[in-house]
Amino acid sequence: MAFFTQATPEERRLKMYIYGQHGTGKTVTSLHMPNPAVIDLDGGTNFYAESFKFYRLRTTDVDKVFQAVDELIKDPGEFKTLVIDSFTKFWELLQEKHLKKLRVKKGNAQYILQPNDYRVIKSDLKSFINKLLALDMNIVATAQIKNLYSQDTTEFMKI
């Protein structure tokens, strides 16, 4: 019976993406997860320190986010959950980072992202998502729904 071993239960890890409008409870829901470490990119956790026990990295630096995830891959410590609050802000910051680099590289302060520029940005995003999936932790990413406005000219700025 050298080919068979006793089956043992494994801890399950949840990978969850919560999206919705501002103020619908995405952050509160994520803070209910066990032992959360939160990467707070838009100040969503500012009001919850009295109600929940969690650790937080408050940043708008994409490189720090990558470093924090790398650190958790090496040693998650007591953390059972990683919360990215919000993934929408992470995507915006990642685009900004690449846009700044391209403006310097091209010597044009007015440069705007072109379709080909998104290949590198999407590659960085995919790398980040793969790192999140590699973590032996629950992952919760929150995201905000952007308002869609009516295209009817008689309904200016109507959501």
CSV table of N, CA and C in Angstrom, one decimal:
chain,number,residue,atom,x,y,z
A,1,MET,N,0.8,-1.2,0.0
A,1,MET,CA,0.0,0.0,0.0
A,1,MET,C,0.9,1.3,0.0
A,2,ALA,N,2.0,1.3,-0.7
A,2,ALA,CA,2.9,2.4,-0.8
A,2,ALA,C,2.3,3.6,-1.5
A,3,PHE,N,1.3,3.4,-2.3
A,3,PHE,CA,0.8,4.5,-3.1
A,3,PHE,C,-0.3,5.3,-2.4
A,4,PHE,N,-0.8,4.8,-1.4
A,4,PHE,CA,-1.9,5.5,-0.7
A,4,PHE,C,-1.5,6.0,0.7
A,5,THR,N,-2.1,7.2,1.0
A,5,THR,CA,-1.9,7.8,2.3
A,5,THR,C,-3.2,8.2,2.9
A,6,GLN,N,-3.3,8.3,4.2
A,6,GLN,CA,-4.5,8.7,4.9
A,6,GLN,C,-4.9,10.1,4.4
A,7,ALA,N,-6.2,10.3,4.0
A,7,ALA,CA,-6.7,11.6,3.6
A,7,ALA,C,-6.9,12.4,4.9
A,8,THR,N,-6.5,13.7,4.9
A,8,THR,CA,-6.7,14.6,6.0
A,8,THR,C,-7.4,15.8,5.5
A,9,PRO,N,-8.3,16.4,6.3
A,9,PRO,CA,-9.0,17.6,5.9
A,9,PRO,C,-8.0,18.8,5.8
A,10,GLU,N,-8.3,19.6,4.8
A,10,GLU,CA,-7.4,20.8,4.7
A,10,GLU,C,-8.3,22.0,5.0
A,11,GLU,N,-7.6,23.1,5.5
A,11,GLU,CA,-8.3,24.3,5.8
A,11,GLU,C,-8.7,24.9,4.4
A,12,ARG,N,-9.9,25.4,4.3
A,12,ARG,CA,-10.3,26.1,3.1
A,12,ARG,C,-9.9,27.5,3.1
A,13,ARG,N,-9.6,28.1,2.0
A,13,ARG,CA,-9.3,29.5,1.8
A,13,ARG,C,-10.3,30.1,0.9
A,14,LEU,N,-10.8,31.2,1.3
A,14,LEU,CA,-11.9,31.9,0.5
A,14,LEU,C,-11.2,33.0,-0.3
A,15,LYS,N,-11.5,33.1,-1.5
A,15,LYS,CA,-11.1,34.2,-2.4
A,15,LYS,C,-12.4,34.9,-2.8
A,16,MET,N,-12.5,36.1,-2.4
A,16,MET,CA,-13.8,36.8,-2.6
A,16,MET,C,-13.6,38.2,-3.1
A,17,TYR,N,-14.5,38.6,-4.0
A,17,TYR,CA,-14.5,40.0,-4.6
A,17,TYR,C,-15.8,40.6,-4.3
A,18,ILE,N,-15.8,41.7,-3.5
A,18,ILE,CA,-17.1,42.3,-3.1
A,18,ILE,C,-17.1,43.7,-3.8
A,19,TYR,N,-18.2,43.9,-4.6
A,19,TYR,CA,-18.3,45.2,-5.2
A,19,TYR,C,-19.7,45.8,-5.0
A,20,GLY,N,-19.7,47.1,-5.0
A,20,GLY,CA,-21.0,47.8,-4.8
A,20,GLY,C,-20.8,49.2,-4.7
A,21,GLN,N,-21.9,50.0,-4.5
A,21,GLN,CA,-21.8,51.4,-4.3
A,21,GLN,C,-21.2,51.8,-3.0
A,22,HIS,N,-20.7,53.0,-3.0
A,22,HIS,CA,-20.1,53.6,-1.8
A,22,HIS,C,-21.1,53.5,-0.6
A,23,GLY,N,-20.6,53.0,0.6
A,23,GLY,CA,-21.4,52.9,1.8
A,23,GLY,C,-22.3,51.7,1.9
A,24,THR,N,-22.1,50.7,1.1
A,24,THR,CA,-23.0,49.5,1.2
A,24,THR,C,-22.5,48.4,2.1
A,25,GLY,N,-21.3,48.6,2.8
A,25,GLY,CA,-20.9,47.7,3.8
A,25,GLY,C,-19.8,46.7,3.3
A,26,LYS,N,-19.1,47.0,2.2
A,26,LYS,CA,-18.1,46.1,1.7
A,26,LYS,C,-16.9,46.0,2.7
A,27,THR,N,-16.5,47.1,3.2
A,27,THR,CA,-15.4,47.1,4.1
A,27,THR,C,-15.8,46.4,5.4
A,28,VAL,N,-16.9,46.7,6.0
A,28,VAL,CA,-17.4,46.1,7.2
A,28,VAL,C,-17.5,44.6,7.0
A,29,THR,N,-18.0,44.1,5.9
A,29,THR,CA,-18.1,42.7,5.6
A,29,THR,C,-16.8,42.0,5.6
A,30,SER,N,-15.8,42.7,5.0
A,30,SER,CA,-14.5,42.1,4.9
A,30,SER,C,-13.8,42.0,6.3
A,31,LEU,N,-14.1,43.0,7.2
A,31,LEU,CA,-13.5,43.0,8.5
A,31,LEU,C,-14.0,42.0,9.4
A,32,HIS,N,-15.1,41.3,9.0
A,32,HIS,CA,-15.6,40.2,9.8
A,32,HIS,C,-14.9,38.9,9.6
A,33,MET,N,-14.0,38.9,8.6
A,33,MET,CA,-13.2,37.7,8.3
A,33,MET,C,-12.2,37.5,9.5
A,34,PRO,N,-11.6,36.3,9.6
A,34,PRO,CA,-10.7,36.0,10.7
A,34,PRO,C,-9.3,36.7,10.5
A,35,ASN,N,-8.8,37.3,11.6
A,35,ASN,CA,-7.5,37.9,11.7
A,35,ASN,C,-7.1,38.6,10.4
A,36,PRO,N,-7.8,39.7,10.1
A,36,PRO,CA,-7.5,40.4,8.8
A,36,PRO,C,-6.3,41.3,8.9
A,37,ALA,N,-5.5,41.3,7.8
A,37,ALA,CA,-4.5,42.3,7.5
A,37,ALA,C,-5.1,43.1,6.3
A,38,VAL,N,-5.2,44.4,6.4
A,38,VAL,CA,-5.9,45.2,5.4
A,38,VAL,C,-4.9,46.2,4.7
A,39,ILE,N,-5.0,46.1,3.4
A,39,ILE,CA,-4.2,47.1,2.6
A,39,ILE,C,-5.3,48.1,2.2
A,40,ASP,N,-5.2,49.3,2.9
A,40,ASP,CA,-6.3,50.3,2.8
A,40,ASP,C,-5.7,51.4,1.8
A,41,LEU,N,-6.3,51.4,0.6
A,41,LEU,CA,-5.8,52.3,-0.4
A,41,LEU,C,-6.7,53.6,-0.5
A,42,ASP,N,-7.8,53.6,0.1
A,42,ASP,CA,-8.7,54.8,0.0
A,42,ASP,C,-9.3,55.2,1.3
A,43,GLY,N,-8.8,54.8,2.4
A,43,GLY,CA,-9.3,55.3,3.7
A,43,GLY,C,-10.6,54.6,4.2
A,44,GLY,N,-10.9,53.5,3.6
A,44,GLY,CA,-12.1,52.8,3.9
A,44,GLY,C,-12.2,52.3,5.3
A,45,THR,N,-11.1,52.1,6.0
A,45,THR,CA,-11.1,51.5,7.3
A,45,THR,C,-10.9,52.5,8.5
A,46,ASN,N,-10.9,53.8,8.1
A,46,ASN,CA,-10.6,54.8,9.1
A,46,ASN,C,-11.6,54.8,10.3
A,47,PHE,N,-12.8,54.4,10.2
A,47,PHE,CA,-13.8,54.5,11.2
A,47,PHE,C,-14.1,53.2,11.9
A,48,TYR,N,-13.3,52.1,11.7
A,48,TYR,CA,-13.6,50.8,12.2
A,48,TYR,C,-12.7,50.3,13.3
A,49,ALA,N,-11.7,51.0,13.6
A,49,ALA,CA,-10.7,50.5,14.6
A,49,ALA,C,-11.3,50.2,16.0
A,50,GLU,N,-12.4,51.0,16.3
A,50,GLU,CA,-13.0,50.7,17.6
A,50,GLU,C,-13.9,49.5,17.6
A,51,SER,N,-14.4,49.1,16.4
A,51,SER,CA,-15.3,48.0,16.3
A,51,SER,C,-14.7,46.7,16.0
A,52,PHE,N,-13.5,46.7,15.3
A,52,PHE,CA,-12.9,45.5,14.8
A,52,PHE,C,-11.4,45.5,15.2
A,53,LYS,N,-10.9,44.3,15.3
A,53,LYS,CA,-9.4,44.1,15.6
A,53,LYS,C,-8.8,43.7,14.2
A,54,PHE,N,-7.9,44.6,13.7
A,54,PHE,CA,-7.3,44.3,12.4
A,54,PHE,C,-6.0,45.1,12.3
A,55,TYR,N,-5.1,44.7,11.5
A,55,TYR,CA,-3.9,45.4,11.2
A,55,TYR,C,-4.0,46.0,9.8
A,56,ARG,N,-3.4,47.2,9.6
A,56,ARG,CA,-3.6,48.0,8.4
A,56,ARG,C,-2.4,48.6,7.8
A,57,LEU,N,-2.3,48.5,6.5
A,57,LEU,CA,-1.2,49.3,5.8
A,57,LEU,C,-2.0,50.3,5.0
A,58,ARG,N,-1.9,51.6,5.4
A,58,ARG,CA,-2.6,52.7,4.8
A,58,ARG,C,-1.6,53.3,3.8
A,59,THR,N,-1.8,53.1,2.5
A,59,THR,CA,-0.9,53.6,1.5
A,59,THR,C,-1.6,53.9,0.2
A,60,THR,N,-0.9,54.7,-0.7
A,60,THR,CA,-1.3,54.9,-2.1
A,60,THR,C,-0.1,54.6,-3.0
A,61,ASP,N,0.8,53.9,-2.4
A,61,ASP,CA,2.0,53.5,-3.2
A,61,ASP,C,1.9,52.0,-3.6
A,62,VAL,N,1.8,51.8,-4.9
A,62,VAL,CA,1.6,50.5,-5.5
A,62,VAL,C,2.8,49.6,-5.2
A,63,ASP,N,4.0,50.1,-5.2
A,63,ASP,CA,5.2,49.3,-4.8
A,63,ASP,C,5.1,48.8,-3.4
A,64,LYS,N,4.6,49.6,-2.5
A,64,LYS,CA,4.4,49.1,-1.1
A,64,LYS,C,3.4,48.0,-1.0
A,65,VAL,N,2.4,48.1,-1.8
A,65,VAL,CA,1.4,47.0,-1.9
A,65,VAL,C,2.0,45.7,-2.3
A,66,PHE,N,2.8,45.8,-3.4
A,66,PHE,CA,3.5,44.6,-3.9
A,66,PHE,C,4.4,44.0,-2.8
A,67,GLN,N,5.2,44.9,-2.1
A,67,GLN,CA,6.1,44.5,-1.1
A,67,GLN,C,5.4,43.8,0.1
A,68,ALA,N,4.2,44.4,0.5
A,68,ALA,CA,3.4,43.8,1.6
A,68,ALA,C,2.9,42.4,1.2
A,69,VAL,N,2.5,42.2,0.0
A,69,VAL,CA,2.0,40.9,-0.4
A,69,VAL,C,3.1,39.9,-0.5
A,70,ASP,N,4.3,40.4,-1.0
A,70,ASP,CA,5.5,39.5,-1.0
A,70,ASP,C,5.9,39.1,0.4
A,71,GLU,N,5.8,40.0,1.4
A,71,GLU,CA,6.1,39.7,2.8
A,71,GLU,C,5.1,38.6,3.3
A,72,LEU,N,3.8,38.8,3.0
A,72,LEU,CA,2.8,37.8,3.4
A,72,LEU,C,3.0,36.4,2.8
A,73,ILE,N,3.5,36.4,1.6
A,73,ILE,CA,3.8,35.1,0.9
A,73,ILE,C,4.9,34.4,1.7
A,74,LYS,N,5.9,35.1,2.1
A,74,LYS,CA,7.0,34.5,2.8
A,74,LYS,C,6.6,34.1,4.2
A,75,ASP,N,5.8,35.0,4.9
A,75,ASP,CA,5.4,34.6,6.3
A,75,ASP,C,4.1,35.4,6.6
A,76,PRO,N,3.0,34.7,6.5
A,76,PRO,CA,1.7,35.4,6.9
A,76,PRO,C,1.5,35.6,8.4
A,77,GLY,N,2.4,35.1,9.2
A,77,GLY,CA,2.3,35.2,10.6
A,77,GLY,C,0.9,34.7,11.1
A,78,GLU,N,0.3,35.5,11.9
A,78,GLU,CA,-1.0,35.1,12.5
A,78,GLU,C,-2.2,35.5,11.6
A,79,PHE,N,-1.9,36.2,10.5
A,79,PHE,CA,-3.0,36.7,9.6
A,79,PHE,C,-3.6,35.5,8.9
A,80,LYS,N,-4.9,35.5,8.9
A,80,LYS,CA,-5.7,34.5,8.2
A,80,LYS,C,-6.4,35.1,6.9
A,81,THR,N,-6.5,36.4,6.9
A,81,THR,CA,-7.2,37.1,5.8
A,81,THR,C,-6.4,38.3,5.3
A,82,LEU,N,-6.4,38.5,4.0
A,82,LEU,CA,-5.8,39.7,3.4
A,82,LEU,C,-7.0,40.5,2.7
A,83,VAL,N,-7.2,41.7,3.1
A,83,VAL,CA,-8.2,42.5,2.5
A,83,VAL,C,-7.6,43.6,1.7
A,84,ILE,N,-8.0,43.7,0.4
A,84,ILE,CA,-7.5,44.8,-0.5
A,84,ILE,C,-8.7,45.8,-0.6
A,85,ASP,N,-8.6,46.9,0.0
A,85,ASP,CA,-9.7,47.9,0.1
A,85,ASP,C,-9.2,49.2,-0.5
A,86,SER,N,-9.5,49.6,-1.7
A,86,SER,CA,-10.3,48.9,-2.6
A,86,SER,C,-9.4,48.5,-3.9
A,87,PHE,N,-9.8,47.5,-4.5
A,87,PHE,CA,-9.2,47.0,-5.8
A,87,PHE,C,-9.3,48.1,-6.9
A,88,THR,N,-10.5,48.8,-6.8
A,88,THR,CA,-10.7,49.8,-7.8
A,88,THR,C,-9.6,50.9,-7.7
A,89,LYS,N,-9.3,51.3,-6.5
A,89,LYS,CA,-8.2,52.3,-6.2
A,89,LYS,C,-6.8,51.7,-6.6
A,90,PHE,N,-6.6,50.4,-6.4
A,90,PHE,CA,-5.3,49.8,-6.8
A,90,PHE,C,-5.2,49.9,-8.3
A,91,TRP,N,-6.2,49.6,-9.0
A,91,TRP,CA,-6.2,49.7,-10.5
A,91,TRP,C,-5.8,51.1,-11.0
A,92,GLU,N,-6.5,52.1,-10.3
A,92,GLU,CA,-6.3,53.5,-10.7
A,92,GLU,C,-4.8,53.9,-10.4
A,93,LEU,N,-4.3,53.5,-9.2
A,93,LEU,CA,-2.9,53.8,-8.8
A,93,LEU,C,-1.9,53.1,-9.7
A,94,LEU,N,-2.2,51.9,-10.1
A,94,LEU,CA,-1.3,51.2,-11.0
A,94,LEU,C,-1.2,51.9,-12.4
A,95,GLN,N,-2.3,52.4,-12.9
A,95,GLN,CA,-2.3,53.1,-14.1
A,95,GLN,C,-1.5,54.4,-14.0
A,96,GLU,N,-1.8,55.1,-12.9
A,96,GLU,CA,-1.0,56.4,-12.6
A,96,GLU,C,0.5,56.2,-12.6
A,97,LYS,N,0.9,55.1,-11.9
A,97,LYS,CA,2.3,54.8,-11.8
A,97,LYS,C,2.9,54.6,-13.2
A,98,HIS,N,2.3,53.9,-14.1
A,98,HIS,CA,2.8,53.7,-15.4
A,98,HIS,C,2.7,55.0,-16.2
A,99,LEU,N,1.7,55.7,-16.1
A,99,LEU,CA,1.5,57.0,-16.8
A,99,LEU,C,2.7,57.9,-16.4
A,100,LYS,N,3.0,58.0,-15.1
A,100,LYS,CA,4.1,58.9,-14.7
A,100,LYS,C,5.4,58.5,-15.4
A,101,LYS,N,5.7,57.2,-15.4
A,101,LYS,CA,6.9,56.6,-16.0
A,101,LYS,C,6.9,57.0,-17.5
A,102,LEU,N,5.8,56.8,-18.1
A,102,LEU,CA,5.8,57.0,-19.6
A,102,LEU,C,5.9,58.5,-19.9
A,103,ARG,N,5.4,59.4,-19.1
A,103,ARG,CA,5.6,60.8,-19.3
A,103,ARG,C,7.0,61.2,-19.2
A,104,VAL,N,7.8,60.6,-18.3
A,104,VAL,CA,9.2,60.9,-18.1
A,104,VAL,C,9.9,60.3,-19.3
A,105,LYS,N,9.6,59.1,-19.6
A,105,LYS,CA,10.3,58.3,-20.7
A,105,LYS,C,10.1,59.1,-22.1
A,106,LYS,N,8.9,59.5,-22.3
A,106,LYS,CA,8.6,60.2,-23.6
A,106,LYS,C,9.0,61.7,-23.6
A,107,GLY,N,9.3,62.2,-22.4
A,107,GLY,CA,9.6,63.6,-22.3
A,107,GLY,C,8.4,64.5,-22.6
A,108,ASN,N,7.2,64.0,-22.3
A,108,ASN,CA,5.9,64.7,-22.6
A,108,ASN,C,5.0,64.7,-21.4
A,109,ALA,N,4.9,65.8,-20.7
A,109,ALA,CA,4.1,65.9,-19.5
A,109,ALA,C,2.6,65.8,-19.8
A,110,GLN,N,2.2,65.9,-21.0
A,110,GLN,CA,0.8,65.8,-21.4
A,110,GLN,C,0.4,64.4,-22.0
A,111,TYR,N,1.4,63.5,-22.0
A,111,TYR,CA,1.2,62.2,-22.6
A,111,TYR,C,0.0,61.5,-21.9
A,112,ILE,N,-0.9,60.9,-22.6
A,112,ILE,CA,-2.0,60.1,-22.1
A,112,ILE,C,-1.8,58.6,-22.5
A,113,LEU,N,-2.3,57.7,-21.7
A,113,LEU,CA,-2.1,56.3,-22.0
A,113,LEU,C,-2.7,55.9,-23.3
A,114,GLN,N,-2.0,55.1,-24.1
A,114,GLN,CA,-2.4,54.6,-25.3
A,114,GLN,C,-2.8,53.1,-25.2
A,115,PRO,N,-3.6,52.6,-26.1
A,115,PRO,CA,-4.0,51.2,-26.0
A,115,PRO,C,-2.8,50.2,-25.8
A,116,ASN,N,-1.7,50.4,-26.4
A,116,ASN,CA,-0.5,49.5,-26.3
A,116,ASN,C,0.1,49.6,-24.9
A,117,ASP,N,-0.1,50.7,-24.2
A,117,ASP,CA,0.5,50.9,-22.9
A,117,ASP,C,-0.1,50.0,-21.9
A,118,TYR,N,-1.4,49.6,-22.2
A,118,TYR,CA,-2.1,48.7,-21.2
A,118,TYR,C,-1.6,47.3,-21.1
A,119,ARG,N,-0.8,46.9,-22.1
A,119,ARG,CA,-0.2,45.5,-22.0
A,119,ARG,C,0.7,45.4,-20.8
A,120,VAL,N,1.5,46.4,-20.5
A,120,VAL,CA,2.4,46.3,-19.4
A,120,VAL,C,1.6,46.5,-18.1
A,121,ILE,N,0.7,47.4,-18.1
A,121,ILE,CA,-0.2,47.6,-16.9
A,121,ILE,C,-0.9,46.3,-16.6
A,122,LYS,N,-1.5,45.7,-17.6
A,122,LYS,CA,-2.3,44.5,-17.3
A,122,LYS,C,-1.4,43.3,-16.9
A,123,SER,N,-0.2,43.3,-17.4
A,123,SER,CA,0.8,42.3,-17.0
A,123,SER,C,1.1,42.5,-15.5
A,124,ASP,N,1.3,43.7,-15.0
A,124,ASP,CA,1.5,43.9,-13.6
A,124,ASP,C,0.3,43.5,-12.8
A,125,LEU,N,-0.9,43.8,-13.3
A,125,LEU,CA,-2.1,43.5,-12.6
A,125,LEU,C,-2.2,42.0,-12.5
A,126,LYS,N,-1.9,41.3,-13.6
A,126,LYS,CA,-2.0,39.8,-13.6
A,126,LYS,C,-1.0,39.2,-12.6
A,127,SER,N,0.2,39.8,-12.6
A,127,SER,CA,1.2,39.3,-11.6
A,127,SER,C,0.7,39.5,-10.2
A,128,PHE,N,0.1,40.6,-9.9
A,128,PHE,CA,-0.4,40.9,-8.6
A,128,PHE,C,-1.5,39.9,-8.2
A,129,ILE,N,-2.5,39.7,-9.1
A,129,ILE,CA,-3.6,38.7,-8.8
A,129,ILE,C,-3.0,37.3,-8.6
A,130,ASN,N,-2.0,36.9,-9.4
A,130,ASN,CA,-1.4,35.6,-9.1
A,130,ASN,C,-0.8,35.5,-7.8
A,131,LYS,N,-0.1,36.6,-7.3
A,131,LYS,CA,0.5,36.6,-6.0
A,131,LYS,C,-0.6,36.5,-4.9
A,132,LEU,N,-1.8,37.2,-5.1
A,132,LEU,CA,-2.9,37.1,-4.2
A,132,LEU,C,-3.4,35.6,-4.1
A,133,LEU,N,-3.5,35.0,-5.3
A,133,LEU,CA,-4.0,33.7,-5.3
A,133,LEU,C,-3.1,32.6,-4.7
A,134,ALA,N,-1.8,33.0,-4.7
A,134,ALA,CA,-0.8,32.1,-4.1
A,134,ALA,C,-0.7,32.2,-2.6
A,135,LEU,N,-1.3,33.2,-2.1
A,135,LEU,CA,-1.3,33.3,-0.6
A,135,LEU,C,-2.1,32.2,0.1
A,136,ASP,N,-1.6,31.7,1.1
A,136,ASP,CA,-2.3,30.7,1.9
A,136,ASP,C,-3.2,31.4,2.9
A,137,MET,N,-4.1,32.3,2.4
A,137,MET,CA,-4.9,33.1,3.3
A,137,MET,C,-6.3,33.3,2.6
A,138,ASN,N,-7.2,33.7,3.3
A,138,ASN,CA,-8.5,34.2,2.7
A,138,ASN,C,-8.1,35.5,2.0
A,139,ILE,N,-8.7,35.8,0.9
A,139,ILE,CA,-8.5,37.0,0.2
A,139,ILE,C,-9.8,37.7,0.0
A,140,VAL,N,-9.9,38.9,0.4
A,140,VAL,CA,-11.1,39.7,0.1
A,140,VAL,C,-10.7,41.0,-0.6
A,141,ALA,N,-11.2,41.2,-1.8
A,141,ALA,CA,-11.0,42.5,-2.5
A,141,ALA,C,-12.3,43.2,-2.7
A,142,THR,N,-12.3,44.4,-2.2
A,142,THR,CA,-13.5,45.2,-2.4
A,142,THR,C,-13.3,46.1,-3.6
A,143,ALA,N,-14.4,46.5,-4.2
A,143,ALA,CA,-14.4,47.4,-5.4
A,143,ALA,C,-15.7,48.2,-5.5
A,144,GLN,N,-15.5,49.4,-6.0
A,144,GLN,CA,-16.7,50.3,-6.1
A,144,GLN,C,-17.2,50.3,-7.5
A,145,ILE,N,-18.6,50.3,-7.5
A,145,ILE,CA,-19.2,50.4,-8.8
A,145,ILE,C,-19.2,51.9,-9.2
A,146,LYS,N,-18.9,52.2,-10.4
A,146,LYS,CA,-18.9,53.6,-10.9
A,146,LYS,C,-20.3,53.9,-11.4
A,147,ASN,N,-20.7,55.1,-11.1
A,147,ASN,CA,-22.0,55.5,-11.6
A,147,ASN,C,-22.0,55.6,-13.1
A,148,LEU,N,-23.1,55.2,-13.8
A,148,LEU,CA,-23.3,55.3,-15.2
A,148,LEU,C,-24.3,56.4,-15.4
A,149,TYR,N,-24.0,57.4,-16.2
A,149,TYR,CA,-24.8,58.5,-16.5
A,149,TYR,C,-25.6,58.4,-17.8
A,150,SER,N,-26.8,58.9,-17.8
A,150,SER,CA,-27.7,58.9,-18.9
A,150,SER,C,-27.0,59.6,-20.1
A,151,GLN,N,-27.1,59.0,-21.3
A,151,GLN,CA,-26.6,59.6,-22.5
A,151,GLN,C,-27.6,60.5,-23.2
A,152,ASP,N,-28.8,60.6,-22.6
A,152,ASP,CA,-29.9,61.5,-23.2
A,152,ASP,C,-29.5,62.9,-22.8
A,153,THR,N,-29.5,63.8,-23.8
A,153,THR,CA,-29.1,65.2,-23.6
A,153,THR,C,-30.1,66.0,-22.8
A,154,THR,N,-31.3,65.4,-22.6
A,154,THR,CA,-32.3,66.1,-21.7
A,154,THR,C,-32.1,65.7,-20.3
A,155,GLU,N,-31.3,64.7,-20.0
A,155,GLU,CA,-31.1,64.2,-18.6
A,155,GLU,C,-29.6,64.5,-18.2
A,156,PHE,N,-29.2,65.7,-18.2
A,156,PHE,CA,-27.8,66.0,-17.9
A,156,PHE,C,-27.5,65.5,-16.5
A,157,MET,N,-26.4,64.7,-16.4
A,157,MET,CA,-25.8,64.2,-15.1
A,157,MET,C,-26.8,63.3,-14.3
A,158,LYS,N,-27.8,62.7,-15.0
A,158,LYS,CA,-28.7,61.8,-14.3
A,158,LYS,C,-28.1,60.4,-14.3
A,159,ILE,N,-28.0,59.9,-13.1
A,159,ILE,CA,-27.5,58.6,-12.9
A,159,ILE,C,-28.4,57.5,-13.4
